[in-house]
């Protein structure tokens, strides 16, 4: 059962508390007049909707919400003989079912009543930008969430595997807020058998004045120790679509993630917000074994994805080989604790289109490694936002997303009230993007996953039969910079400081492949968060080069000139900032050439025939800028294999900020660095903030040996 309460305090700030307990695929919703804006309940976020029951106690301002009785069928799109029930597939989530409500254009006010006008007033995407602090509205509302992290077993694509979930749901509960609201999330670490630390990162949030809430162990906090909790509090300074995820080793790939939506001005109007479309690759092997394989001396590259998921659901063909029950491309230490169990015809995610209406969809790549190529058969998409940045609308039939990237689209339902269509995403992954061979639909290097779209009068007992018009597009680049222009124009500051960033890969002394930035592999120290050292005046760490710290002093604007000397694409994410993308350069063609690192005679063991060597002669940036008066802005940028990317950011938020590849296996292998900006101006850290996580973690590690087999991030 779920409940929510809205209470007025004696202070100016109102707190809206959302509490979730597991209710096996039921949802709680409020009955409220909402200016025709239907609000949703996903997991822990019950907000006003078009159905439900509520009552108010006499003499009390607390609204009690009664959970509706809701029967969720054992299928995502169409009935079948499939015995896989909803809770067996995705736990307590209804995301991806036809029972999922739509989302609002904004949330209710502090009284639980609809705003008569937008809570951000007259701010638009053309006259305001979220990166300008003065533009952020003040709402005096705090939205609270309670999350419990624990182990479970589910079968998202029909294959049973060990997972770690948020409130027993996959994906985790949605976080929703209005632009300018405060968000509080209490995290309880109940991970046992075995125990693990954890931490939660709020992907793309700026954290101005709250750097200690970024959720990165070794940088802004110690991990949350097993059996302990921590409450994050930060402001929704940006608006749009993103997700939260664990930032402890590759733990998020076990399922510790969920959508995060901040409602704000929209670039183009729409009728219906269908909410998150969460795209991910999926491995049947538990994440710790995958990481162990990445850093092992076996010399193997990580296995490609077994499958793909949309909103946590996919369909694996049980007659196909899986990396969890085969020996192909695997190190000797790759294993699963579970007996191989597979159910054919697993339910697929489905969406409802209202005929002739326009629908907003919030695409996000939350996967471990794979590039996502998203399309909808028979429909053209209008792109309105990239990451947390509204853009001048443009149309496309395919959207490419690297890990961590997001794109908001609008789609018009103009194909007939009785029609149904496939939504699809394919994953060329590193097999194609990095020149490691030709992608194949049979060996797992080019998996495709489907989801159904049903119009109002469509026969929902039949799966769609549509075909893709963009099949075979295996490019791995985002849309060209020339057409992705922010709606609010900002030119980069003049006279930046330039920092060279060289991405590399090598064999370390144990025979493991490790990634390098400027010839240094990153490794975190969970017990020594860098932010607190920087705030105390220590910004140089000569005895710990593996922390890979760069102190930019008082420089106000910085260019990172990234050259990729590896045959892999790398989606790089900068915490706490939105940056300008000045230019991108593809690698040389035909496939990159060059000598492998010392001790390496060719491609990695287990790579496909014809794979490229590990070190390439990369194309370098010539200093040119695409759209110099208004370059693309975002917080994750793909750096092409053998190519380059030049980005620039304003050092307007004093602190210590990770900059890392968002491919889980690459950051596990050390592809990260930490940037210290304006350390002398770091201020406002609440008393006892370091101790709030580090005391329990220090005590835990004094009694237990933490098996930190990778970089830790």
XYZ file of C-alpha atoms in Angstrom:
713
model
C 0.000 0.000 0.000
C 1.133 3.552 -0.625
C 0.204 6.821 1.021
C 1.012 10.477 0.743
C 0.545 13.475 2.966
C 0.780 17.178 2.335
C 1.342 19.261 5.444
C 1.667 22.975 6.041
C 4.422 23.898 8.487
C 4.877 27.120 10.397
C 7.813 27.902 8.131
C 7.652 29.223 4.582
C 8.601 25.838 3.157
C 5.953 23.158 2.668
C 6.927 19.499 2.709
C 5.173 16.884 0.613
C 5.976 13.427 1.934
C 5.634 10.324 -0.191
C 5.867 6.939 1.491
C 5.899 3.647 -0.380
C 5.500 0.137 0.890
C 5.419 -2.879 -1.374
C 1.964 -3.607 -2.688
C 2.613 -6.054 -5.512
C 1.667 -4.037 -8.555
C -1.020 -1.826 -7.119
C -1.130 1.936 -7.298
C -2.469 4.644 -5.034
C -3.960 7.697 -6.624
C -5.857 10.742 -5.464
C -9.120 12.071 -6.778
C -8.655 15.747 -7.575
C -9.728 18.341 -10.105
C -6.581 19.031 -12.071
C -7.312 21.304 -15.000
C -7.470 18.261 -17.296
C -3.895 17.376 -16.335
C -3.830 13.712 -15.367
C -1.132 12.943 -12.814
C 0.448 9.595 -12.252
C 1.450 7.127 -9.660
C 4.586 5.161 -10.360
C 5.941 3.278 -7.395
C 6.668 5.695 -4.601
C 5.183 8.759 -6.216
C 1.395 8.882 -5.798
C 0.083 12.147 -7.218
C -3.404 13.277 -8.215
C -4.976 11.273 -11.006
C -8.347 10.738 -12.562
C -9.353 7.944 -10.214
C -8.999 6.930 -6.597
C -10.330 7.747 -3.176
C -9.190 10.265 -0.599
C -10.421 11.548 2.713
C -9.400 14.292 5.098
C -9.535 13.771 8.835
C -11.589 16.328 10.754
C -9.393 19.066 12.152
C -6.380 17.812 10.289
C -4.562 18.966 7.155
C -3.278 15.473 6.369
C -4.784 13.802 3.315
C -5.078 10.021 3.613
C -4.874 8.114 0.363
C -6.449 4.695 -0.026
C -4.747 2.317 -2.426
C -6.924 1.186 -5.298
C -7.372 -2.490 -5.917
C -5.564 -3.011 -9.190
C -5.062 -6.297 -10.967
C -2.014 -6.187 -13.194
C -2.137 -8.861 -15.902
C 0.801 -11.146 -16.481
C 1.611 -9.507 -19.769
C 2.985 -6.158 -20.873
C 1.457 -5.843 -24.325
C -0.719 -8.768 -25.358
C -2.170 -11.860 -23.683
C -0.218 -15.083 -24.026
C 0.203 -18.463 -22.402
C 3.227 -16.989 -20.627
C 3.191 -17.968 -16.947
C 5.529 -15.084 -16.038
C 3.675 -12.764 -13.664
C 4.318 -9.043 -13.337
C 6.046 -9.366 -9.963
C 8.248 -12.160 -11.312
C 9.345 -9.983 -14.206
C 9.792 -6.507 -12.692
C 8.824 -6.751 -9.035
C 6.287 -4.188 -7.848
C 6.455 -1.864 -10.868
C 3.587 -1.109 -13.233
C 5.825 0.927 -15.524
C 5.466 -0.454 -19.023
C 1.947 -1.812 -18.600
C -1.247 -0.401 -20.074
C -2.293 0.325 -16.472
C 0.442 2.947 -16.148
C -1.156 6.407 -15.797
C 0.109 9.345 -17.799
C 2.150 12.158 -16.286
C 1.244 15.803 -15.600
C 2.613 19.056 -16.972
C 3.302 20.096 -13.373
C 2.620 18.839 -9.869
C 0.136 20.275 -7.391
C 0.963 23.149 -5.064
C 1.767 23.008 -1.369
C -1.921 22.577 -0.494
C -2.222 19.538 -2.727
C -4.344 21.566 -5.134
C -3.643 22.314 -8.795
C -1.767 25.488 -9.644
C -3.982 27.820 -11.650
C -0.946 28.768 -13.734
C 2.465 27.199 -14.225
C 4.479 27.270 -10.967
C 7.452 28.760 -12.798
C 5.464 31.854 -13.794
C 6.333 33.522 -17.098
C 9.639 31.704 -17.551
C 9.947 29.977 -20.919
C 12.624 27.983 -22.687
C 13.422 31.080 -24.733
C 13.771 33.633 -21.918
C 15.293 31.509 -19.159
C 18.011 28.902 -18.747
C 18.324 26.592 -15.776
C 22.102 26.976 -15.635
C 21.602 30.666 -14.747
C 20.925 30.526 -11.030
C 18.826 33.692 -10.999
C 16.383 32.073 -13.460
C 15.448 29.219 -11.095
C 12.010 29.780 -9.492
C 11.438 29.642 -5.750
C 8.535 27.332 -4.893
C 9.095 26.724 -1.158
C 8.081 23.098 -1.645
C 10.042 19.998 -0.635
C 9.132 16.601 -2.074
C 10.261 13.651 0.052
C 10.845 10.033 -0.921
C 11.781 6.941 1.086
C 13.827 4.291 -0.706
C 15.003 0.912 0.527
C 17.749 -0.897 -1.408
C 17.708 -4.688 -1.179
C 18.403 -7.874 -3.121
C 15.828 -9.769 -5.133
C 15.441 -12.105 -8.105
C 13.435 -11.197 -11.219
C 13.237 -12.136 -14.904
C 13.028 -8.893 -16.916
C 13.528 -10.669 -20.262
C 12.430 -14.118 -19.123
C 15.809 -15.126 -17.686
C 16.013 -15.305 -13.898
C 18.883 -13.371 -12.347
C 19.994 -11.822 -9.077
C 19.247 -8.106 -8.850
C 19.356 -5.228 -6.386
C 16.203 -3.102 -6.410
C 14.756 0.137 -5.061
C 11.569 -0.569 -3.082
C 11.312 -3.940 -4.796
C 10.693 -2.374 -8.221
C 12.494 -2.450 -11.540
C 12.985 0.201 -12.661
C 12.775 1.987 -9.323
C 10.037 4.456 -8.305
C 9.765 7.694 -10.260
C 10.965 10.912 -8.648
C 8.867 13.898 -9.706
C 9.215 17.593 -8.867
C 8.510 21.016 -10.278
C 11.356 23.247 -11.368
C 12.652 25.004 -8.255
C 11.296 22.444 -5.754
C 13.560 20.804 -3.211
C 13.887 17.010 -3.271
C 14.679 14.852 -0.245
C 15.360 11.140 -0.623
C 16.097 8.863 2.311
C 18.105 5.796 1.325
C 18.082 2.714 3.562
C 20.805 0.189 2.691
C 19.323 -3.264 3.281
C 21.658 -5.089 0.889
C 22.592 -8.419 2.489
C 23.904 -11.875 1.590
C 26.400 -10.503 0.845
C 26.441 -6.977 2.203
C 27.481 -4.029 0.044
C 27.812 -0.316 0.457
C 25.762 1.955 -1.751
C 25.241 5.610 -2.724
C 22.785 7.341 -5.033
C 23.682 9.844 -7.753
C 21.114 12.266 -9.199
C 22.239 12.214 -12.792
C 22.521 15.692 -14.331
C 21.580 17.660 -11.207
C 23.783 20.743 -10.761
C 24.081 20.576 -6.948
C 24.982 24.256 -6.656
C 25.484 24.859 -2.948
C 24.880 21.169 -2.206
C 27.966 19.483 -3.657
C 27.975 17.037 -0.752
C 24.664 15.583 -2.004
C 26.032 14.496 -5.416
C 26.083 10.868 -4.293
C 29.609 9.840 -5.317
C 31.630 7.763 -2.830
C 35.243 8.879 -2.505
C 34.310 12.355 -3.779
C 31.271 13.782 -1.966
C 30.643 11.117 0.678
C 31.567 7.697 2.004
C 29.310 4.825 0.918
C 26.154 4.239 2.939
C 27.154 1.296 5.125
C 25.029 -1.866 5.224
C 22.155 -1.468 7.653
C 22.462 2.322 7.659
C 20.644 5.166 5.951
C 21.322 8.622 4.574
C 19.010 11.425 3.441
C 19.929 13.471 0.371
C 18.536 16.967 -0.044
C 19.009 19.049 -3.184
C 17.194 21.568 -5.331
C 15.652 20.803 -8.718
C 17.581 23.583 -10.455
C 17.234 22.054 -13.918
C 14.107 20.718 -15.599
C 13.446 17.873 -17.988
C 14.188 14.160 -17.916
C 16.858 12.074 -16.253
C 17.341 9.226 -13.804
C 18.939 8.396 -10.490
C 21.303 5.471 -10.075
C 23.677 3.806 -7.635
C 27.236 5.125 -7.899
C 29.055 2.274 -6.184
C 31.108 0.101 -8.544
C 28.700 -1.044 -11.301
C 25.900 -1.662 -8.817
C 23.363 0.312 -10.852
C 23.530 -2.342 -13.587
C 21.980 -4.757 -11.074
C 18.817 -2.628 -11.096
C 19.480 0.256 -8.681
C 18.028 3.041 -10.819
C 14.810 4.839 -11.644
C 13.427 7.780 -13.649
C 13.567 11.373 -12.453
C 11.354 14.024 -14.035
C 11.417 17.733 -13.218
C 8.480 19.579 -14.756
C 9.209 22.962 -16.295
C 8.613 25.023 -19.435
C 8.290 23.015 -22.644
C 9.718 23.874 -26.013
C 6.712 22.607 -28.021
C 3.248 21.950 -26.667
C 1.853 18.428 -26.381
C -1.346 16.736 -25.227
C -0.167 13.682 -23.303
C 3.006 12.985 -21.297
C 3.666 9.236 -21.455
C 6.632 9.634 -19.126
C 9.901 7.705 -19.127
C 11.028 5.362 -21.881
C 13.960 3.707 -20.161
C 16.323 1.993 -22.598
C 19.007 -0.377 -21.403
C 21.141 -3.285 -22.374
C 20.909 -6.299 -20.074
C 23.291 -9.032 -18.958
C 22.258 -12.280 -17.350
C 25.468 -12.448 -15.331
C 25.474 -10.597 -11.963
C 27.316 -7.294 -12.097
C 30.067 -8.282 -9.649
C 31.084 -11.193 -11.858
C 31.031 -8.893 -14.884
C 33.297 -6.393 -13.132
C 35.539 -9.189 -11.926
C 35.889 -10.262 -15.540
C 36.762 -6.735 -16.685
C 39.636 -6.439 -14.220
C 40.774 -10.071 -14.359
C 44.157 -11.149 -15.758
C 42.394 -13.438 -18.248
C 42.739 -10.753 -20.916
C 39.112 -10.988 -22.014
C 36.870 -8.112 -22.998
C 33.501 -7.879 -21.225
C 30.708 -9.923 -22.792
C 28.257 -8.097 -24.998
C 24.691 -7.664 -23.814
C 22.485 -10.738 -23.654
C 19.386 -8.650 -24.338
C 17.825 -5.209 -24.211
C 14.985 -3.752 -22.149
C 12.430 -0.971 -22.491
C 11.041 0.142 -19.130
C 12.487 -2.975 -17.549
C 10.941 -5.507 -19.953
C 12.339 -7.460 -22.861
C 12.079 -10.876 -24.470
C 14.953 -13.334 -24.637
C 14.700 -16.362 -26.921
C 15.426 -19.256 -24.576
C 16.771 -21.353 -27.464
C 19.585 -18.834 -28.013
C 22.869 -19.062 -26.130
C 23.328 -16.710 -23.203
C 26.641 -15.579 -21.837
C 25.503 -16.851 -18.442
C 25.344 -20.448 -19.689
C 28.140 -20.520 -22.249
C 31.895 -20.132 -22.322
C 32.166 -17.776 -25.309
C 34.159 -14.602 -24.652
C 34.149 -15.269 -20.923
C 36.919 -15.179 -18.351
C 37.233 -18.157 -16.046
C 35.785 -16.130 -13.167
C 32.471 -15.271 -14.805
C 29.593 -17.073 -13.175
C 26.073 -16.811 -11.838
C 24.817 -18.245 -8.563
C 21.502 -19.197 -10.153
C 20.463 -22.297 -12.029
C 19.745 -21.329 -15.625
C 16.009 -20.562 -15.760
C 14.355 -19.049 -18.830
C 10.725 -18.425 -19.755
C 9.988 -17.836 -23.441
C 7.767 -15.010 -24.714
C 8.328 -12.711 -21.764
C 5.860 -9.795 -21.682
C 6.885 -6.666 -23.548
C 6.334 -3.066 -22.532
C 3.338 -1.320 -24.083
C 2.081 2.239 -24.494
C -1.302 3.755 -25.395
C -1.587 6.429 -28.095
C -4.643 8.675 -28.231
C -5.602 9.162 -31.841
C -4.691 12.587 -33.284
C -3.038 13.640 -30.002
C 0.588 14.625 -29.488
C 2.569 12.540 -26.995
C 5.701 13.449 -25.058
C 8.137 10.606 -24.380
C 11.236 10.899 -22.215
C 13.960 8.662 -23.644
C 16.892 7.750 -21.394
C 19.748 5.293 -21.807
C 20.368 3.799 -18.377
C 22.353 0.804 -19.610
C 25.801 -0.536 -18.839
C 27.548 -0.183 -22.167
C 25.362 -0.189 -25.257
C 24.529 2.714 -27.560
C 20.758 2.855 -28.171
C 19.233 3.471 -31.613
C 15.581 4.350 -30.953
C 12.747 4.619 -33.470
C 8.981 4.178 -33.811
C 7.712 2.398 -36.904
C 5.579 4.628 -39.113
C 6.145 7.789 -37.059
C 8.402 10.828 -37.134
C 9.751 12.192 -33.854
C 10.209 15.844 -32.919
C 13.146 16.353 -30.536
C 12.548 19.087 -27.922
C 15.271 18.473 -25.327
C 18.664 16.818 -25.015
C 19.780 15.850 -21.510
C 18.434 18.727 -19.361
C 18.671 21.292 -22.201
C 15.634 22.379 -24.301
C 16.593 22.585 -27.972
C 15.138 24.187 -31.057
C 12.728 21.469 -32.261
C 13.804 19.293 -35.166
C 12.408 16.112 -36.680
C 14.084 12.754 -37.083
C 13.205 9.104 -37.616
C 15.914 7.816 -35.254
C 17.471 8.996 -31.989
C 20.914 7.810 -30.883
C 21.673 7.736 -27.167
C 24.934 6.896 -25.438
C 24.859 5.604 -21.867
C 23.603 8.363 -19.570
C 22.141 10.506 -22.357
C 18.482 11.568 -22.572
C 16.268 12.942 -25.327
C 12.700 14.232 -24.998
C 10.527 13.742 -28.066
C 6.996 14.562 -29.216
C 5.140 12.103 -31.454
C 1.801 12.727 -33.167
C -0.623 9.803 -33.284
C -1.614 10.255 -36.923
C -1.621 6.703 -38.255
C -5.208 5.594 -37.658
C -7.276 4.957 -34.524
C -7.251 1.156 -34.938
C -3.554 0.739 -35.698
C -0.694 -0.613 -33.603
C 3.033 -0.179 -34.074
C 6.362 -1.370 -32.776
C 8.648 0.934 -30.877
C 12.167 -0.432 -31.130
C 15.685 0.180 -29.983
C 18.763 -1.588 -31.240
C 22.212 -1.679 -29.682
C 25.200 -1.802 -32.003
C 27.328 -1.446 -28.883
C 31.085 -1.597 -28.793
C 31.155 -4.397 -31.363
C 30.274 -1.876 -34.055
C 31.023 1.498 -32.517
C 34.557 0.576 -31.591
C 35.637 -1.255 -34.721
C 35.696 -4.623 -32.951
C 33.874 -6.453 -35.684
C 30.641 -6.495 -37.656
C 27.479 -6.428 -35.504
C 25.361 -9.547 -35.575
C 21.883 -10.350 -34.362
C 22.907 -13.920 -33.589
C 25.959 -13.493 -31.374
C 24.451 -10.783 -29.158
C 26.444 -7.901 -30.603
C 23.405 -6.186 -32.123
C 20.367 -7.013 -29.983
C 17.046 -5.316 -30.642
C 14.158 -4.942 -28.219
C 10.548 -4.080 -29.001
C 7.672 -2.391 -27.213
C 4.089 -2.114 -28.471
C 2.129 1.062 -29.164
C -1.647 0.644 -29.330
C -3.969 3.350 -30.650
C -7.386 3.839 -29.008
C -9.313 1.348 -31.149
C -6.479 -1.125 -31.767
C -6.957 -4.823 -31.079
C -4.750 -5.307 -28.052
C -4.921 -9.075 -28.253
C -2.641 -8.979 -31.294
C 0.950 -7.854 -31.424
C 1.889 -5.173 -33.976
C 3.220 -6.346 -37.330
C 4.922 -3.123 -38.431
C 8.413 -3.058 -39.871
C 11.201 -0.570 -39.327
C 12.160 1.892 -42.015
C 15.517 2.626 -40.349
C 16.770 -0.938 -39.882
C 20.466 -1.363 -40.457
C 21.543 2.033 -39.117
C 24.552 1.078 -36.996
C 26.178 4.487 -36.619
C 27.009 5.415 -33.070
C 27.092 9.208 -33.176
C 24.473 11.563 -31.777
C 22.554 13.834 -34.090
C 24.854 16.408 -35.773
C 25.823 19.437 -33.696
C 24.646 21.672 -36.524
C 20.992 20.782 -35.879
C 21.026 20.431 -32.071
C 20.933 24.038 -30.921
C 19.772 25.048 -27.432
C 16.548 27.050 -27.317
C 18.195 29.627 -25.057
C 21.333 30.893 -26.757
C 24.535 31.177 -24.737
C 28.013 31.726 -26.150
C 31.016 30.188 -24.376
C 33.187 32.561 -22.372
C 36.350 33.851 -23.966
C 39.904 33.017 -22.871
C 39.322 29.575 -21.341
C 41.918 27.422 -19.647
C 42.761 24.415 -21.845
C 43.270 20.940 -20.417
C 44.380 18.019 -22.580
C 42.620 14.729 -21.814
C 44.053 11.621 -23.516
C 42.021 8.416 -23.241
C 44.015 5.197 -23.397
C 44.073 1.521 -22.492
C 46.885 -0.774 -21.402
C 47.805 -3.963 -19.560
C 48.745 -3.423 -15.926
C 51.323 -5.420 -13.982
C 48.798 -8.174 -13.174
C 47.850 -8.685 -16.815
C 44.507 -6.901 -16.537
C 43.299 -4.404 -19.084
C 42.923 -0.960 -17.527
C 41.834 2.355 -18.946
C 43.894 5.516 -18.641
C 43.378 9.267 -18.616
C 46.639 11.054 -19.309
C 48.438 7.783 -18.583
C 46.806 7.330 -15.162
C 44.192 4.751 -14.123
C 41.600 6.021 -11.657
C 40.884 4.217 -8.397
C 38.684 5.578 -5.605
C 39.289 5.551 -1.872
C 35.873 5.142 -0.314
C 37.103 6.288 3.112
C 38.545 9.640 1.936
C 35.975 11.860 0.170
C 37.912 14.472 -1.795
C 35.395 17.292 -1.335
C 36.134 17.631 2.354
C 39.885 17.630 1.772
C 39.509 20.364 -0.853
C 37.308 22.425 1.478
C 40.082 22.202 4.069
C 42.663 23.474 1.585
C 44.204 20.221 0.344
C 43.950 20.077 -3.449
C 47.108 18.152 -4.360
C 47.549 14.454 -3.641
C 51.049 13.425 -4.775
C 50.950 10.261 -2.665
C 47.726 9.129 -4.332
C 48.076 9.622 -8.101
C 45.370 6.978 -8.640
C 42.764 9.512 -7.458
C 43.482 11.365 -10.727
C 42.766 14.842 -9.342
C 43.068 18.037 -11.414
C 42.947 21.330 -9.528
C 41.851 24.180 -11.812
C 42.388 26.829 -9.189
C 40.510 30.070 -9.801
C 40.016 29.529 -13.549
C 36.458 30.507 -14.425
C 36.002 28.649 -17.730
C 37.728 25.447 -18.822
C 38.045 23.539 -22.094
C 38.636 19.795 -21.938
C 40.280 18.723 -25.211
C 39.572 14.986 -25.240
C 41.466 12.703 -27.617
C 40.380 9.072 -27.710
C 43.269 6.723 -28.450
C 41.148 3.618 -27.873
C 38.953 1.710 -30.358
C 35.881 2.228 -28.159
C 33.212 4.897 -27.949
C 33.131 6.594 -24.536
C 30.064 8.483 -23.197
C 31.668 11.033 -20.851
C 29.656 12.601 -18.024
C 30.597 15.666 -15.984
C 28.956 15.857 -12.580
C 27.456 19.140 -11.424
C 27.599 20.956 -14.755
C 26.053 21.406 -18.159
C 28.849 21.913 -20.685
C 29.217 23.286 -24.207
C 30.047 20.761 -26.923
C 32.442 22.754 -29.090
C 33.248 20.087 -31.661
C 33.302 16.330 -32.228
C 35.539 14.402 -34.594
C 35.048 10.864 -35.813
C 37.922 8.416 -35.906
C 39.776 7.561 -39.082
C 38.259 5.147 -41.578
C 38.989 2.365 -42.459
C 39.282 0.996 -38.888
C 41.894 2.724 -36.739
C 45.478 1.593 -37.002
C 48.416 1.785 -34.636
C 50.480 -0.336 -32.334
C 49.087 -2.048 -29.256
C 50.450 -1.068 -25.837
C 53.571 -2.737 -24.437
C 52.994 -6.416 -23.880
C 49.959 -6.557 -26.159
C 50.426 -8.245 -29.507
C 46.994 -7.584 -30.952
C 43.301 -7.403 -30.148
C 42.075 -8.501 -26.703
C 41.692 -12.211 -26.119
C 38.264 -13.356 -27.206
C 37.673 -10.471 -29.626
C 36.033 -11.249 -32.973
C 38.219 -11.977 -36.010
C 39.483 -8.809 -37.655
C 39.266 -6.721 -34.478
C 41.313 -3.547 -34.256
C 44.341 -3.188 -31.979
C 43.853 -1.470 -28.637
C 45.775 1.732 -29.391
C 44.823 3.888 -32.335
C 46.204 6.962 -34.051
C 43.397 9.293 -33.117
C 42.030 12.264 -34.991
C 42.692 15.461 -33.017
C 40.739 18.684 -32.552
C 41.846 21.641 -34.685
C 40.278 24.280 -32.431
C 37.155 24.910 -34.519
C 33.737 25.374 -32.885
C 30.382 24.327 -34.323
C 27.763 27.061 -33.805
C 30.187 29.309 -31.857
C 27.456 31.730 -30.775
C 25.266 28.945 -29.377
C 26.982 25.535 -29.190
C 25.152 22.432 -28.077
C 24.959 22.025 -24.280
C 24.489 18.800 -22.345
C 25.982 16.748 -19.479
C 26.974 13.529 -21.323
C 28.901 13.495 -24.597
C 30.021 10.517 -26.631
C 33.675 10.610 -27.655
C 34.093 8.653 -30.915
C 36.511 5.741 -31.149
C 39.804 7.089 -32.437
C 38.299 10.572 -32.491
C 37.899 13.572 -30.236
C 35.456 15.801 -28.406
C 36.099 19.334 -27.191
C 33.862 20.555 -24.375
C 33.848 23.733 -22.297
C 32.286 24.339 -18.902
C 31.917 27.289 -16.590
C 33.558 26.711 -13.204
C 30.626 28.422 -11.499
C 30.087 25.835 -8.767
C 33.052 25.475 -6.401
C 33.628 21.839 -5.517
C 35.101 18.498 -6.534
C 33.410 16.966 -9.567
C 33.881 13.541 -11.200
C 34.392 13.403 -14.960
C 34.174 9.833 -16.205
C 33.083 7.462 -18.909
C 29.535 6.285 -18.198
C 30.125 2.846 -19.681
C 29.997 0.749 -16.521
C 32.825 -1.542 -17.563
C 35.070 1.339 -18.652
C 34.781 3.314 -15.414
C 35.260 0.039 -13.533
C 38.507 -0.245 -15.476
C 39.595 3.212 -14.302
C 38.418 5.652 -17.010
C 37.745 8.625 -14.759
C 39.204 11.760 -13.196
C 38.202 14.350 -10.581
C 38.096 18.094 -11.204
C 38.522 20.595 -8.360
C 37.188 24.066 -9.148
C 37.622 27.202 -7.026
C 38.421 25.238 -3.883
C 38.962 28.393 -1.837
C 35.286 29.254 -2.362
C 33.838 25.927 -1.193
C 31.564 26.840 1.686
C 28.355 25.975 3.433
C 29.093 22.296 4.105
C 26.745 21.440 6.998
C 28.405 20.477 10.257
C 28.803 16.732 10.575
C 28.111 16.091 6.877
C 31.248 13.994 6.337
C 30.587 12.048 9.510
C 27.004 11.291 8.476
C 28.248 8.581 6.112
C 31.923 8.130 6.973
C 31.573 7.246 10.661
C 29.401 4.206 9.888
C 31.483 3.277 6.832
C 34.767 3.549 8.755
C 33.328 1.345 11.489
C 32.079 -1.166 8.926
C 35.400 -1.367 7.084
C 37.280 -1.753 10.370
C 35.388 -5.037 10.867
C 34.980 -6.163 7.255
C 37.234 -6.356 4.231
C 35.527 -4.618 1.295
C 36.289 -6.438 -1.935
C 36.883 -3.361 -4.110
C 37.934 -5.119 -7.293
C 37.494 -2.120 -9.608
C 37.843 1.667 -9.562
C 34.877 1.883 -7.211
C 32.792 4.318 -9.244
